[in-house]
């Protein structure tokens, strides 16, 4: 097992790792729309928030030897499922072929008041 730590994704905001590499799989912690360069939240445009989250997930996966292109399962947490079509539009730009399995769940709240959080499992290639 290897703990994943990268500057290309936001630092963990609690006692957890950005991700874990174990047995040819990478498991990411949930990522939120924090820009790792500025440390600030991306806010005000749901599609841009989702893009930032997916970029953060990709950075953790890549540090672990995987990538979004090798993601096998994503779990998406949103505070408003009425944003589902916007979520799908962003996903279509990231996954034009062979998208991973995915669940989308509406939750009452997320850390730092964000509207979207995504965690992933990717395989190491």
PDB file of C-alpha atoms in Angstrom:
ATOM      1  CA  UNK A   1       0.000   0.000   0.000  1.00  0.00           C
ATOM      2  CA  UNK A   2       1.240   3.480  -0.859  1.00  0.00           C
ATOM      3  CA  UNK A   3      -0.142   6.806   0.346  1.00  0.00           C
ATOM      4  CA  UNK A   4      -0.638   9.304  -2.473  1.00  0.00           C
ATOM      5  CA  UNK A   5       0.397  12.899  -1.930  1.00  0.00           C
ATOM      6  CA  UNK A   6       0.569  15.436  -4.742  1.00  0.00           C
ATOM      7  CA  UNK A   7       0.789  19.213  -5.015  1.00  0.00           C
ATOM      8  CA  UNK A   8      -1.334  18.999  -8.178  1.00  0.00           C
ATOM      9  CA  UNK A   9      -4.466  18.452  -6.091  1.00  0.00           C
ATOM     10  CA  UNK A  10      -5.695  20.232  -2.971  1.00  0.00           C
ATOM     11  CA  UNK A  11      -4.212  19.189   0.357  1.00  0.00           C
ATOM     12  CA  UNK A  12      -6.437  17.052   2.530  1.00  0.00           C
ATOM     13  CA  UNK A  13      -8.542  19.241   4.820  1.00  0.00           C
ATOM     14  CA  UNK A  14      -8.632  16.630   7.558  1.00  0.00           C
ATOM     15  CA  UNK A  15      -6.905  13.496   8.830  1.00  0.00           C
ATOM     16  CA  UNK A  16      -7.031  11.514   5.577  1.00  0.00           C
ATOM     17  CA  UNK A  17      -4.916  10.911   2.477  1.00  0.00           C
ATOM     18  CA  UNK A  18      -5.563  12.301  -0.982  1.00  0.00           C
ATOM     19  CA  UNK A  19      -5.513   8.711  -2.151  1.00  0.00           C
ATOM     20  CA  UNK A  20      -4.175   5.203  -1.691  1.00  0.00           C
ATOM     21  CA  UNK A  21      -2.475   2.947  -4.225  1.00  0.00           C
ATOM     22  CA  UNK A  22      -3.070  -0.715  -3.370  1.00  0.00           C
ATOM     23  CA  UNK A  23      -2.961  -3.901  -5.458  1.00  0.00           C
ATOM     24  CA  UNK A  24      -2.960  -2.118  -8.837  1.00  0.00           C
ATOM     25  CA  UNK A  25      -5.828   0.163  -7.881  1.00  0.00           C
ATOM     26  CA  UNK A  26      -5.941   3.805  -6.851  1.00  0.00           C
ATOM     27  CA  UNK A  27      -8.645   4.916  -4.436  1.00  0.00           C
ATOM     28  CA  UNK A  28      -9.094   8.666  -4.156  1.00  0.00           C
ATOM     29  CA  UNK A  29     -10.606  10.591  -1.314  1.00  0.00           C
ATOM     30  CA  UNK A  30     -13.438  12.872  -2.274  1.00  0.00           C
ATOM     31  CA  UNK A  31     -12.247  15.930  -4.122  1.00  0.00           C
ATOM     32  CA  UNK A  32     -13.970  19.301  -4.066  1.00  0.00           C
ATOM     33  CA  UNK A  33     -13.501  22.336  -6.363  1.00  0.00           C
ATOM     34  CA  UNK A  34     -10.420  23.809  -4.745  1.00  0.00           C
ATOM     35  CA  UNK A  35      -7.843  25.155  -7.166  1.00  0.00           C
ATOM     36  CA  UNK A  36      -4.578  23.595  -5.903  1.00  0.00           C
ATOM     37  CA  UNK A  37      -2.501  26.511  -7.221  1.00  0.00           C
ATOM     38  CA  UNK A  38      -4.435  29.196  -5.351  1.00  0.00           C
ATOM     39  CA  UNK A  39      -5.997  27.165  -2.540  1.00  0.00           C
ATOM     40  CA  UNK A  40      -9.292  28.897  -3.276  1.00  0.00           C
ATOM     41  CA  UNK A  41     -12.665  27.417  -4.113  1.00  0.00           C
ATOM     42  CA  UNK A  42     -13.986  27.639  -7.652  1.00  0.00           C
ATOM     43  CA  UNK A  43     -17.490  29.017  -7.128  1.00  0.00           C
ATOM     44  CA  UNK A  44     -20.442  30.462  -8.977  1.00  0.00           C
ATOM     45  CA  UNK A  45     -20.449  28.270 -12.087  1.00  0.00           C
ATOM     46  CA  UNK A  46     -21.441  24.645 -11.518  1.00  0.00           C
ATOM     47  CA  UNK A  47     -19.793  23.352 -14.707  1.00  0.00           C
ATOM     48  CA  UNK A  48     -16.471  25.005 -13.805  1.00  0.00           C
ATOM     49  CA  UNK A  49     -16.768  23.557 -10.302  1.00  0.00           C
ATOM     50  CA  UNK A  50     -17.226  20.042 -11.729  1.00  0.00           C
ATOM     51  CA  UNK A  51     -14.287  20.557 -14.118  1.00  0.00           C
ATOM     52  CA  UNK A  52     -12.032  21.567 -11.221  1.00  0.00           C
ATOM     53  CA  UNK A  53     -13.143  18.549  -9.196  1.00  0.00           C
ATOM     54  CA  UNK A  54     -12.439  16.177 -12.097  1.00  0.00           C
ATOM     55  CA  UNK A  55      -9.028  17.778 -12.639  1.00  0.00           C
ATOM     56  CA  UNK A  56      -8.271  17.265  -8.943  1.00  0.00           C
ATOM     57  CA  UNK A  57      -9.400  13.633  -9.095  1.00  0.00           C
ATOM     58  CA  UNK A  58      -7.248  13.121 -12.193  1.00  0.00           C
ATOM     59  CA  UNK A  59      -4.193  14.583 -10.434  1.00  0.00           C
ATOM     60  CA  UNK A  60      -4.549  12.163  -7.522  1.00  0.00           C
ATOM     61  CA  UNK A  61      -5.130   9.231  -9.862  1.00  0.00           C
ATOM     62  CA  UNK A  62      -2.079  10.174 -11.950  1.00  0.00           C
ATOM     63  CA  UNK A  63       0.141  10.445  -8.883  1.00  0.00           C
ATOM     64  CA  UNK A  64      -0.958   6.912  -8.030  1.00  0.00           C
ATOM     65  CA  UNK A  65      -0.199   5.553 -11.510  1.00  0.00           C
ATOM     66  CA  UNK A  66      -3.681   5.782 -12.995  1.00  0.00           C
ATOM     67  CA  UNK A  67      -5.783   8.560 -14.557  1.00  0.00           C
ATOM     68  CA  UNK A  68      -9.369   9.488 -15.322  1.00  0.00           C
ATOM     69  CA  UNK A  69      -8.971   7.533 -18.547  1.00  0.00           C
ATOM     70  CA  UNK A  70      -8.387   4.451 -16.402  1.00  0.00           C
ATOM     71  CA  UNK A  71     -11.045   5.192 -13.797  1.00  0.00           C
ATOM     72  CA  UNK A  72     -13.404   2.289 -13.280  1.00  0.00           C
ATOM     73  CA  UNK A  73     -15.840   3.855 -10.805  1.00  0.00           C
ATOM     74  CA  UNK A  74     -16.731   7.400  -9.782  1.00  0.00           C
ATOM     75  CA  UNK A  75     -19.062   8.415  -7.002  1.00  0.00           C
ATOM     76  CA  UNK A  76     -20.481  11.912  -7.335  1.00  0.00           C
ATOM     77  CA  UNK A  77     -22.044  13.752  -4.428  1.00  0.00           C
ATOM     78  CA  UNK A  78     -24.115  16.844  -5.254  1.00  0.00           C
ATOM     79  CA  UNK A  79     -26.265  19.085  -3.131  1.00  0.00           C
ATOM     80  CA  UNK A  80     -28.831  19.511  -5.916  1.00  0.00           C
ATOM     81  CA  UNK A  81     -29.723  16.755  -8.383  1.00  0.00           C
ATOM     82  CA  UNK A  82     -31.381  19.399 -10.534  1.00  0.00           C
ATOM     83  CA  UNK A  83     -27.797  20.056 -11.703  1.00  0.00           C
ATOM     84  CA  UNK A  84     -27.625  16.496 -13.119  1.00  0.00           C
ATOM     85  CA  UNK A  85     -27.792  17.585 -16.774  1.00  0.00           C
ATOM     86  CA  UNK A  86     -24.974  20.112 -16.257  1.00  0.00           C
ATOM     87  CA  UNK A  87     -22.950  17.408 -14.542  1.00  0.00           C
ATOM     88  CA  UNK A  88     -23.475  15.132 -17.534  1.00  0.00           C
ATOM     89  CA  UNK A  89     -22.405  17.861 -19.979  1.00  0.00           C
ATOM     90  CA  UNK A  90     -19.058  18.191 -18.197  1.00  0.00           C
ATOM     91  CA  UNK A  91     -18.643  14.425 -18.000  1.00  0.00           C
ATOM     92  CA  UNK A  92     -19.238  14.153 -21.757  1.00  0.00           C
ATOM     93  CA  UNK A  93     -16.237  16.459 -22.298  1.00  0.00           C
ATOM     94  CA  UNK A  94     -14.018  14.386 -20.007  1.00  0.00           C
ATOM     95  CA  UNK A  95     -15.220  10.916 -21.058  1.00  0.00           C
ATOM     96  CA  UNK A  96     -16.011  10.834 -24.763  1.00  0.00           C
ATOM     97  CA  UNK A  97     -15.464   7.059 -25.003  1.00  0.00           C
ATOM     98  CA  UNK A  98     -15.677   4.248 -22.482  1.00  0.00           C
ATOM     99  CA  UNK A  99     -16.808   6.263 -19.457  1.00  0.00           C
ATOM    100  CA  UNK A 100     -16.389   4.696 -16.025  1.00  0.00           C
ATOM    101  CA  UNK A 101     -19.239   3.347 -13.934  1.00  0.00           C
ATOM    102  CA  UNK A 102     -20.771   6.149 -11.893  1.00  0.00           C
ATOM    103  CA  UNK A 103     -23.188   6.874  -9.102  1.00  0.00           C
ATOM    104  CA  UNK A 104     -24.630  10.312  -8.387  1.00  0.00           C
ATOM    105  CA  UNK A 105     -26.127  10.963  -4.976  1.00  0.00           C
ATOM    106  CA  UNK A 106     -27.816  14.070  -3.607  1.00  0.00           C
ATOM    107  CA  UNK A 107     -26.619  14.996  -0.128  1.00  0.00           C
ATOM    108  CA  UNK A 108     -27.714  17.710   2.278  1.00  0.00           C
ATOM    109  CA  UNK A 109     -24.282  19.341   2.584  1.00  0.00           C
ATOM    110  CA  UNK A 110     -20.637  18.978   1.588  1.00  0.00           C
ATOM    111  CA  UNK A 111     -17.373  20.261   3.105  1.00  0.00           C
ATOM    112  CA  UNK A 112     -16.766  24.004   2.846  1.00  0.00           C
ATOM    113  CA  UNK A 113     -20.286  24.516   1.486  1.00  0.00           C
ATOM    114  CA  UNK A 114     -19.410  23.223  -2.007  1.00  0.00           C
ATOM    115  CA  UNK A 115     -22.011  21.825  -4.380  1.00  0.00           C
ATOM    116  CA  UNK A 116     -20.075  18.830  -5.737  1.00  0.00           C
ATOM    117  CA  UNK A 117     -17.577  16.239  -4.508  1.00  0.00           C
ATOM    118  CA  UNK A 118     -16.247  13.263  -6.461  1.00  0.00           C
ATOM    119  CA  UNK A 119     -14.254  10.191  -5.435  1.00  0.00           C
ATOM    120  CA  UNK A 120     -12.819   7.597  -7.788  1.00  0.00           C
ATOM    121  CA  UNK A 121     -11.298   4.173  -8.157  1.00  0.00           C
ATOM    122  CA  UNK A 122      -8.815   3.739 -10.992  1.00  0.00           C
ATOM    123  CA  UNK A 123      -6.644   0.877 -12.119  1.00  0.00           C
ATOM    124  CA  UNK A 124      -2.898   1.170 -12.467  1.00  0.00           C
ATOM    125  CA  UNK A 125      -1.772   0.596 -16.043  1.00  0.00           C
TER     126      UNK A 125
END
